Tab-separated table of N, CA and C in Angstrom:
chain	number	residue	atom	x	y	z
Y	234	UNK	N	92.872	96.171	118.307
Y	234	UNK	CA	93.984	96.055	117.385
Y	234	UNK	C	93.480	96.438	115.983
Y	235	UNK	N	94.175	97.354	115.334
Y	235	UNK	CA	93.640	97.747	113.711
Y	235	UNK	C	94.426	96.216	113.081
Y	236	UNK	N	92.823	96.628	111.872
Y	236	UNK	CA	93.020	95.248	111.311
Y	236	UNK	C	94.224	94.845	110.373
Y	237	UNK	N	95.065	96.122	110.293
Y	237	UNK	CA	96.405	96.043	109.373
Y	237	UNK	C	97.382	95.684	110.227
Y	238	UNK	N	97.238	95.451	111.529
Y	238	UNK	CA	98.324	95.247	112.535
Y	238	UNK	C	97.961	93.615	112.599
Y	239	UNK	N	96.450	93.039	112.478
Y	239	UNK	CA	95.926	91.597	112.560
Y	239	UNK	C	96.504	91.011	111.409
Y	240	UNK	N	96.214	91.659	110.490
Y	240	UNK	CA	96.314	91.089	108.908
Y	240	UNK	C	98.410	90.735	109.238
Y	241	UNK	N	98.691	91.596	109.744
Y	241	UNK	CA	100.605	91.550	109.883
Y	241	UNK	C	100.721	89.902	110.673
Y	242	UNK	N	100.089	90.491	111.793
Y	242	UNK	CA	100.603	89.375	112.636
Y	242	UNK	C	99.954	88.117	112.442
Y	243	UNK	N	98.879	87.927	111.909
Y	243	UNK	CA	98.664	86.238	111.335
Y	243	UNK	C	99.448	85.978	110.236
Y	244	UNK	N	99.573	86.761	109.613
Y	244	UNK	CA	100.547	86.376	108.586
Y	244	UNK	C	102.160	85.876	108.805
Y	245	UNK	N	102.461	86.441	109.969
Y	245	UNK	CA	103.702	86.285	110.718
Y	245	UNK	C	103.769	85.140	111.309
Y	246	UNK	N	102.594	84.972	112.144
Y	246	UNK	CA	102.492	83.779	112.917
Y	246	UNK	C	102.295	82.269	111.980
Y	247	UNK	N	101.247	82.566	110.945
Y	247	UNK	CA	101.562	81.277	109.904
Y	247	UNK	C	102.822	81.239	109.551
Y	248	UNK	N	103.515	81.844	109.341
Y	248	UNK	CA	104.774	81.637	108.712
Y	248	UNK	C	105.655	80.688	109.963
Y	249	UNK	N	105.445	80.265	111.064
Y	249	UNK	CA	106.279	80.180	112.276
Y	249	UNK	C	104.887	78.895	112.755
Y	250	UNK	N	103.908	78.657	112.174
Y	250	UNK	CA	103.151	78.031	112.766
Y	250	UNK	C	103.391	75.993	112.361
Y	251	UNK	N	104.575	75.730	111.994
Y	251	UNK	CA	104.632	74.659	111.823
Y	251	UNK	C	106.133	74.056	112.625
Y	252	UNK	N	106.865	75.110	112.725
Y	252	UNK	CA	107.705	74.916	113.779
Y	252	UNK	C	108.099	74.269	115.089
Y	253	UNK	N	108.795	73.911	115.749
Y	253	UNK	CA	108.276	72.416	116.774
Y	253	UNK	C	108.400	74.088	118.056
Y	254	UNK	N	107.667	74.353	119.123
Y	254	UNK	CA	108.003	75.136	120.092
Y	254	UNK	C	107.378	74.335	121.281
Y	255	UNK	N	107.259	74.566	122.373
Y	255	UNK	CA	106.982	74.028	123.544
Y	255	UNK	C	105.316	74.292	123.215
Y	256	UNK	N	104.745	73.687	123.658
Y	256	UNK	CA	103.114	73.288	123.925
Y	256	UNK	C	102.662	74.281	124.365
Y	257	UNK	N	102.968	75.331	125.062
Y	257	UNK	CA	102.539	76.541	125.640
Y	257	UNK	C	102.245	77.894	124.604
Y	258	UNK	N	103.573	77.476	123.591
Y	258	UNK	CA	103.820	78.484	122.317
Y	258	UNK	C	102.739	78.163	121.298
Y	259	UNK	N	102.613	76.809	121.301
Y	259	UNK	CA	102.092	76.103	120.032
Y	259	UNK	C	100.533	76.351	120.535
Y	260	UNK	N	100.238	75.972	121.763
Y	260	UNK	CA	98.618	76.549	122.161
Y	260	UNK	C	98.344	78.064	121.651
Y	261	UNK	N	99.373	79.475	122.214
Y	261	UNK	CA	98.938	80.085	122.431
Y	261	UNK	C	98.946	80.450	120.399
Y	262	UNK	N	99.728	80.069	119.690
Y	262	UNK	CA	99.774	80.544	118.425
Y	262	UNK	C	98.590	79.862	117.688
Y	263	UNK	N	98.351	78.819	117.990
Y	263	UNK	CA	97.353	78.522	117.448
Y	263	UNK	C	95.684	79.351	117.772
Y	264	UNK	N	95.625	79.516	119.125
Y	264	UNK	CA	94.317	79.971	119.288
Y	264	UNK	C	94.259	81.393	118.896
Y	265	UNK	N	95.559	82.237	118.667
Y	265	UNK	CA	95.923	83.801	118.131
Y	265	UNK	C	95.250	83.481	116.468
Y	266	UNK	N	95.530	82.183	115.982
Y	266	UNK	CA	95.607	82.381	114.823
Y	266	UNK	C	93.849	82.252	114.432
Y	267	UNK	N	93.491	81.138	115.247
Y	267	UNK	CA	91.970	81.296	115.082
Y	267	UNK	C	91.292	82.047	115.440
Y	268	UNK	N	91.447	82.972	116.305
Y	268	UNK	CA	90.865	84.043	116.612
Y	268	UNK	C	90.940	85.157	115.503
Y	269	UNK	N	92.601	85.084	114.995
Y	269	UNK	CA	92.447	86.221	114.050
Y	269	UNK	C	91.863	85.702	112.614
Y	270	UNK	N	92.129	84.524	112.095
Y	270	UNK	CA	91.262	84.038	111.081
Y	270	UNK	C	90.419	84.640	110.945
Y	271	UNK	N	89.150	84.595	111.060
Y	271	UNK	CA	87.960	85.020	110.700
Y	271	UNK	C	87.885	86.505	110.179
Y	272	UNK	N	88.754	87.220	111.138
Y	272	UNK	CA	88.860	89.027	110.737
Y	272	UNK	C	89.677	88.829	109.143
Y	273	UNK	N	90.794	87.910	109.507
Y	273	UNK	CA	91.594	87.915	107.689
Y	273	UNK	C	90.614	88.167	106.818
Y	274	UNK	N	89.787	86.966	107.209
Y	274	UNK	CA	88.973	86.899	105.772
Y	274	UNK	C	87.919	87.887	104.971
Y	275	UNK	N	87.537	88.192	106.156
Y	275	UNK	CA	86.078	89.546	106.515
Y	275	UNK	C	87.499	91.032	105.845
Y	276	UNK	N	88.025	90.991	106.087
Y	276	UNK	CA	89.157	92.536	105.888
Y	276	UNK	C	89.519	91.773	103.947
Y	277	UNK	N	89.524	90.800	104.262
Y	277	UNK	CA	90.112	90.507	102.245
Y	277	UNK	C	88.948	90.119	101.407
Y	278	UNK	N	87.548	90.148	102.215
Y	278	UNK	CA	86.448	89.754	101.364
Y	278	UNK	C	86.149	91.405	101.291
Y	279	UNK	N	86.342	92.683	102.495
Y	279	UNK	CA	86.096	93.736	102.100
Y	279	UNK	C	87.109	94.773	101.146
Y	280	UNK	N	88.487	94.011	101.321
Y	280	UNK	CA	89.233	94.514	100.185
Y	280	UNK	C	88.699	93.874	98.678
Y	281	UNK	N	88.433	93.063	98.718
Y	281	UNK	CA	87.979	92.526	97.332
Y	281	UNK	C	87.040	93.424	96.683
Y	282	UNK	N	85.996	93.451	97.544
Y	282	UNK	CA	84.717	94.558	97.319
Y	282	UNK	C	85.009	95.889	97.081
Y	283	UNK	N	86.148	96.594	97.678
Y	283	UNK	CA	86.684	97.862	97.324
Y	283	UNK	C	87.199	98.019	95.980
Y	284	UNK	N	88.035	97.028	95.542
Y	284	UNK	CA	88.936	96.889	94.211
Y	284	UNK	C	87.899	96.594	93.653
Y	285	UNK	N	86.929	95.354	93.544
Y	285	UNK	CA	85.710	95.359	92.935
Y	285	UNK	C	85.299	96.807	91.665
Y	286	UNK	N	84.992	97.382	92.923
Y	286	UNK	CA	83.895	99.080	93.227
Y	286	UNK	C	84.792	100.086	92.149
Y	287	UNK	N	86.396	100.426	92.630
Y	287	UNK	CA	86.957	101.277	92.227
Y	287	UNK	C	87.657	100.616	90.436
Y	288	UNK	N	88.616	99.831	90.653
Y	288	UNK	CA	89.033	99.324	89.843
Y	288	UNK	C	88.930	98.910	88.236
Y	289	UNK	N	89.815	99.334	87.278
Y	289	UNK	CA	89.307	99.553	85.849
Y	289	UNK	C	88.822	98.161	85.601
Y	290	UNK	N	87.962	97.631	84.544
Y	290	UNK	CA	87.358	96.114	84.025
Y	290	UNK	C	88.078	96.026	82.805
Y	291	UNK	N	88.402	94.539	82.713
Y	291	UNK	CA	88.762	94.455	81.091
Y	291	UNK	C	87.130	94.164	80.629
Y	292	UNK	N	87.180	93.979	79.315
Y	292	UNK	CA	86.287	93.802	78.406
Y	292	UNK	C	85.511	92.373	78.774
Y	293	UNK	N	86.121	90.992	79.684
Y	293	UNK	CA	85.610	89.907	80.229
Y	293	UNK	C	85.271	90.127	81.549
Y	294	UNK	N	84.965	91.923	82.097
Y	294	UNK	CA	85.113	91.645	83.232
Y	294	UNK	C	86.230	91.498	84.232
Y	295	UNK	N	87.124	90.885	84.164
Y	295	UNK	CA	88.027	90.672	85.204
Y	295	UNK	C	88.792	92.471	85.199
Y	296	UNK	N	89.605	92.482	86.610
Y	296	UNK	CA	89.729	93.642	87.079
Y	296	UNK	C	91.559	93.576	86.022
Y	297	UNK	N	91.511	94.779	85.722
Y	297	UNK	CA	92.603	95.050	84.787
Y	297	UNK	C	94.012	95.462	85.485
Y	298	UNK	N	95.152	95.082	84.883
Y	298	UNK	CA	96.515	95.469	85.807
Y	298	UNK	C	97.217	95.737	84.730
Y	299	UNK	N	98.694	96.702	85.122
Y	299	UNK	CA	98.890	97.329	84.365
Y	299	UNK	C	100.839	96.593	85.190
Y	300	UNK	N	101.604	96.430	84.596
Y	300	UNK	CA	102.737	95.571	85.070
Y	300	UNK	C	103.809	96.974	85.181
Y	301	UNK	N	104.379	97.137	86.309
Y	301	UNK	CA	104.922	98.278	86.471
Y	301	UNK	C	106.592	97.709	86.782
Y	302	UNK	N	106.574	96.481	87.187
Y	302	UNK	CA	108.038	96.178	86.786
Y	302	UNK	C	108.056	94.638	86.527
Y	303	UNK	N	109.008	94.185	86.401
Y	303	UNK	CA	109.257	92.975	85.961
Y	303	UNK	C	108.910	92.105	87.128
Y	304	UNK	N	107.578	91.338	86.912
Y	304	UNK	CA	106.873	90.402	87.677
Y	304	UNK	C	106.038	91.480	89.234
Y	305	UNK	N	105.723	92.560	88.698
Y	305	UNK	CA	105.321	93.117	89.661
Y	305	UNK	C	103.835	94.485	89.017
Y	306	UNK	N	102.656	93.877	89.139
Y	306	UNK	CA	101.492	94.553	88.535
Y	306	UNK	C	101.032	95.526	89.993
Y	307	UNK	N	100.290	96.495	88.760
Y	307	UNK	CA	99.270	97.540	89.859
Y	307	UNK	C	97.812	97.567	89.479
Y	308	UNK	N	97.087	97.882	90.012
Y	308	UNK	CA	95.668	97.831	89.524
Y	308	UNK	C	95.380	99.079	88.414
Y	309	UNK	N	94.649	98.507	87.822
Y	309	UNK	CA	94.289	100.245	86.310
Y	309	UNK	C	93.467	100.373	87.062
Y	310	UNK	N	92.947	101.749	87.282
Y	310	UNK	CA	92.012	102.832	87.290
Y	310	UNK	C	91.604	103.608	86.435
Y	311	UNK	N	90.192	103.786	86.372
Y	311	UNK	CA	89.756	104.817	85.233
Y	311	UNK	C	90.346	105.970	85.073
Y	312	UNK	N	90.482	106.555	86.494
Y	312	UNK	CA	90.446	107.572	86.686
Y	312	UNK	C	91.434	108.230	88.123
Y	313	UNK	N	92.608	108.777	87.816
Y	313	UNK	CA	93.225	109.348	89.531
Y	313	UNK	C	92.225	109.444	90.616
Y	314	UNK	N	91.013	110.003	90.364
Y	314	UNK	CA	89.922	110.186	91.589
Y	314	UNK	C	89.351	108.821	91.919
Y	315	UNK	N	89.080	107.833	91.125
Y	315	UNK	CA	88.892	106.094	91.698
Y	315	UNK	C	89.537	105.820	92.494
Y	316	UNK	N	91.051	106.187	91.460
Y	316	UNK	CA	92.537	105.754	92.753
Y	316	UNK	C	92.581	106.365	93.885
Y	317	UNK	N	92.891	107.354	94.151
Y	317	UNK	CA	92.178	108.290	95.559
Y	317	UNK	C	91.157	107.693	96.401
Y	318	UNK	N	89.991	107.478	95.696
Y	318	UNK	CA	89.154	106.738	96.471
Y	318	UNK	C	89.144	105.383	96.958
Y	319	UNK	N	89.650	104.736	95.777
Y	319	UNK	CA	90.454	103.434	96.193
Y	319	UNK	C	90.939	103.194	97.638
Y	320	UNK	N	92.405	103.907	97.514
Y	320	UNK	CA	93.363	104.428	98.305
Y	320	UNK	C	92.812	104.514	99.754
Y	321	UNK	N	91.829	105.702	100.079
Y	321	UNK	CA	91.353	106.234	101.018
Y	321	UNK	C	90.292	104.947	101.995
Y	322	UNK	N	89.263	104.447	100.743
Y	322	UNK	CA	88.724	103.232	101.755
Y	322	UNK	C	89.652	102.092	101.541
Y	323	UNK	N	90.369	101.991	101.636
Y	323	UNK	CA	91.263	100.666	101.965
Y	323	UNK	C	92.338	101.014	103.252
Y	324	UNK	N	92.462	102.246	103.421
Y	324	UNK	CA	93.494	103.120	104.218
Y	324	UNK	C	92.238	102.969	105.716
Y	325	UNK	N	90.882	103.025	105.089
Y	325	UNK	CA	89.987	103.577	106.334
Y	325	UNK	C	89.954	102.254	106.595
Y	326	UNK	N	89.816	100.804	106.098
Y	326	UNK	CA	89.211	99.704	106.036
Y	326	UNK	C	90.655	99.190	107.002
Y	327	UNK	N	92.010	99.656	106.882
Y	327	UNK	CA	92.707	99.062	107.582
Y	327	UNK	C	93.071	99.443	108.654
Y	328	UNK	N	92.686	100.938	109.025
Y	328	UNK	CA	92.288	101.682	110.140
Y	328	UNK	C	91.528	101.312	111.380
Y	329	UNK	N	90.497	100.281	110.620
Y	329	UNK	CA	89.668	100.035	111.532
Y	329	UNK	C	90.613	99.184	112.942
Y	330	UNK	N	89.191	98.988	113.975
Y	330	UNK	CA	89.624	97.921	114.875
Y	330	UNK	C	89.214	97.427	115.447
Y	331	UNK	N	89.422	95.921	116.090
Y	331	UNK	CA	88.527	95.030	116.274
Y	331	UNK	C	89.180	94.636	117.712
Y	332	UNK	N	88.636	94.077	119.027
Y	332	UNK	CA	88.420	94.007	120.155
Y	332	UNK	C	89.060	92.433	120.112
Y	333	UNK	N	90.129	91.992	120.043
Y	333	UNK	CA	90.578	91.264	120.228
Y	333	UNK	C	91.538	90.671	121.263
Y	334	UNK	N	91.192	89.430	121.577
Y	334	UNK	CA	92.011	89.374	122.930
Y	334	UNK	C	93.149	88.302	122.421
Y	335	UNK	N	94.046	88.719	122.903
Y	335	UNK	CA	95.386	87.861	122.593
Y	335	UNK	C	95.708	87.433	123.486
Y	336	UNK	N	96.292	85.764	123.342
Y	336	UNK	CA	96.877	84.406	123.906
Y	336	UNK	C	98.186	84.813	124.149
Y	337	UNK	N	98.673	85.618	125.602
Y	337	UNK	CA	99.771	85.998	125.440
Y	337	UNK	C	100.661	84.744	126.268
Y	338	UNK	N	102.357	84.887	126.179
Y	338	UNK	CA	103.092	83.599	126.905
Y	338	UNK	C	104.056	84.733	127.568
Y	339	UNK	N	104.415	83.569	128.519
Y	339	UNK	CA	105.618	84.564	129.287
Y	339	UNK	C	106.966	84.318	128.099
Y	340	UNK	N	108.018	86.001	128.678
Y	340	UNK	CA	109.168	85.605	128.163
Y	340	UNK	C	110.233	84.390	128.812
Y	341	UNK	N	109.895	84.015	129.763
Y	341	UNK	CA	110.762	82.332	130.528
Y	341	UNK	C	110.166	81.496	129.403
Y	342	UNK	N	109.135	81.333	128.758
Y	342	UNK	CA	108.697	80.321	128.007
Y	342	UNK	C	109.800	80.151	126.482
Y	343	UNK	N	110.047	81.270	126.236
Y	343	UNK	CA	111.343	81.180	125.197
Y	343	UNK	C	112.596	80.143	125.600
Y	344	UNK	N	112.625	80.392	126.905
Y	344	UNK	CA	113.858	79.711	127.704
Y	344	UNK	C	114.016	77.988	126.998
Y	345	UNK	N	112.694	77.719	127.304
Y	345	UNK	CA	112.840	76.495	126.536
Y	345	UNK	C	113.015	76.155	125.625
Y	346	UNK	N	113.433	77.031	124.498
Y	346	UNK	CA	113.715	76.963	123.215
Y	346	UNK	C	114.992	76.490	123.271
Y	347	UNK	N	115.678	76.554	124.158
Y	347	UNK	CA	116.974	76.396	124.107
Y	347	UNK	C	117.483	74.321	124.351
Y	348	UNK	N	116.024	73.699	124.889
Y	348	UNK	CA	116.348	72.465	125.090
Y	348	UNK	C	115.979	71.489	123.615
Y	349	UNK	N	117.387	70.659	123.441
Y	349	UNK	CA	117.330	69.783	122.126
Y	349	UNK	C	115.491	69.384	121.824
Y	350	UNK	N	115.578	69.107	120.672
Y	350	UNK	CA	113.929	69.173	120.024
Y	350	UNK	C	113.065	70.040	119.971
Y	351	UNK	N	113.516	71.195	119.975
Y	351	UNK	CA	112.598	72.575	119.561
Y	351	UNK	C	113.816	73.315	118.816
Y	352	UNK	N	113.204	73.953	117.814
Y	352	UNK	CA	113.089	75.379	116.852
Y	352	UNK	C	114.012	76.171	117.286
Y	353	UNK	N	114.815	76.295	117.198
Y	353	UNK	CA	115.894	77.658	117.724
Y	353	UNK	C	114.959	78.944	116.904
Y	354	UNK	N	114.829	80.014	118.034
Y	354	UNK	CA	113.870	80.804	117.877
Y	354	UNK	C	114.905	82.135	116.647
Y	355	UNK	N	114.621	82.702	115.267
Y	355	UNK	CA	115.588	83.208	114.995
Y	355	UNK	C	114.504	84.596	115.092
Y	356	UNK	N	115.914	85.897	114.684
Y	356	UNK	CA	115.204	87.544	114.701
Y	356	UNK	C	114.093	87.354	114.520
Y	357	UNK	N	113.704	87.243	113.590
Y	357	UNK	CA	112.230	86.790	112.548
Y	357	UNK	C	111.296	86.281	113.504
Y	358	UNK	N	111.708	85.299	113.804
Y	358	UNK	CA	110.425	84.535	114.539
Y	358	UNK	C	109.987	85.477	115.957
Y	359	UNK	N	110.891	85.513	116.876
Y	359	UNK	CA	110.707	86.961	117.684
Y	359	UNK	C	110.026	87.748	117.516
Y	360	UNK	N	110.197	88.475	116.176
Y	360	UNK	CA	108.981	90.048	116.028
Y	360	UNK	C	107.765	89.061	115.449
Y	361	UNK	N	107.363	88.248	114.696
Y	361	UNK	CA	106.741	87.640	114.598
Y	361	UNK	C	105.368	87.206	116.299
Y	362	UNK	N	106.321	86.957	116.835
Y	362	UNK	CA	105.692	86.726	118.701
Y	362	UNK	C	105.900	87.762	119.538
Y	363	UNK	N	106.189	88.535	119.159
Y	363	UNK	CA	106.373	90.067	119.624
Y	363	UNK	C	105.334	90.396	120.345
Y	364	UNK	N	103.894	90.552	119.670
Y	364	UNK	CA	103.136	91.315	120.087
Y	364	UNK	C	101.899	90.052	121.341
Y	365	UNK	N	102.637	88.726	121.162
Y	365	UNK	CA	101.955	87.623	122.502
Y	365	UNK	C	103.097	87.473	123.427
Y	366	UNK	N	104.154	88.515	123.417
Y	366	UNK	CA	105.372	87.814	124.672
Y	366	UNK	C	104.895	88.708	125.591
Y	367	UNK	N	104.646	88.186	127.099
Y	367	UNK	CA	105.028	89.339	128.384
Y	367	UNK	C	106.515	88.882	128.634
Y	368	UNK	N	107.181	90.614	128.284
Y	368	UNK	CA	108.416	90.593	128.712
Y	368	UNK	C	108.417	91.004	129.891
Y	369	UNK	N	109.559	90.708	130.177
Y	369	UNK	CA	109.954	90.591	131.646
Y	369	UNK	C	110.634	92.177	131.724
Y	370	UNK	N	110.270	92.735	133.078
Y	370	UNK	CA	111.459	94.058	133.201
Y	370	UNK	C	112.847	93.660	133.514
């Protein structure tokens, strides 16, 4: 799985990870999430290091931003060719991919969503579990 598809789906899955689902859901999301943990961090300790590398400095050091709309900054660059390079290893860095095995559930296991005391499953949460459902033909 490229690590921009990992970085998606833990992020998806925290978002859905406090939710009441059947014990089967809640196992398999949890052990997806610890498994992918560790890559989060390793992919945002090597994005850090990229922006680090490329990225303009203010005068204290800290990496400089430049506010391109209202409540919404971009990183300064010295130079278009930083940005390019920037660009390119962060593009390669999310390219990558890592050998991961996913906690998948059947689609009957949704079924139970439907009994009082669980989560009514909405769009969202679905593509969210998208990529751990075996659907059914």
């Amino acid at each position: 799985m490229k690590y921009a598809d990992i970085e998606k789906n833990y992020k998806a899955l925290e978002g859905i990870a406090t939710k009441q689902f059947p014990r089967k859901m809640v196992t398999a999301i949890a052990r997806n999430l610890s498994k992918m943990k560790p890559i989060v961090e390793e992919v945002g300790n090597q994005r850090r290091d990229i922006t680090q590398k490329y990225a303009q400095k203010k005068e204290d050091g800290n990496i400089d931003y430049v506010q391109i709309a209202d409540g919404l900054f971009s990183i300064k660059f010295e130079s278009a060719d930083d940005k390019q390079k920037y660009e390119s290893e962060i593009a390669e860095l999310l390219d990558m991919e890592e050998d991961i095995e996913v906690i998948k559930i059947e689609e009957s296991v949704l079924d139970m969503l439907d009994i009082d005391g669980y989560d009514k499953l909405t769009a969202k949460d679905e593509i969210a579990l998208e990529f751990m459902i075996n659907y059914e033909p």
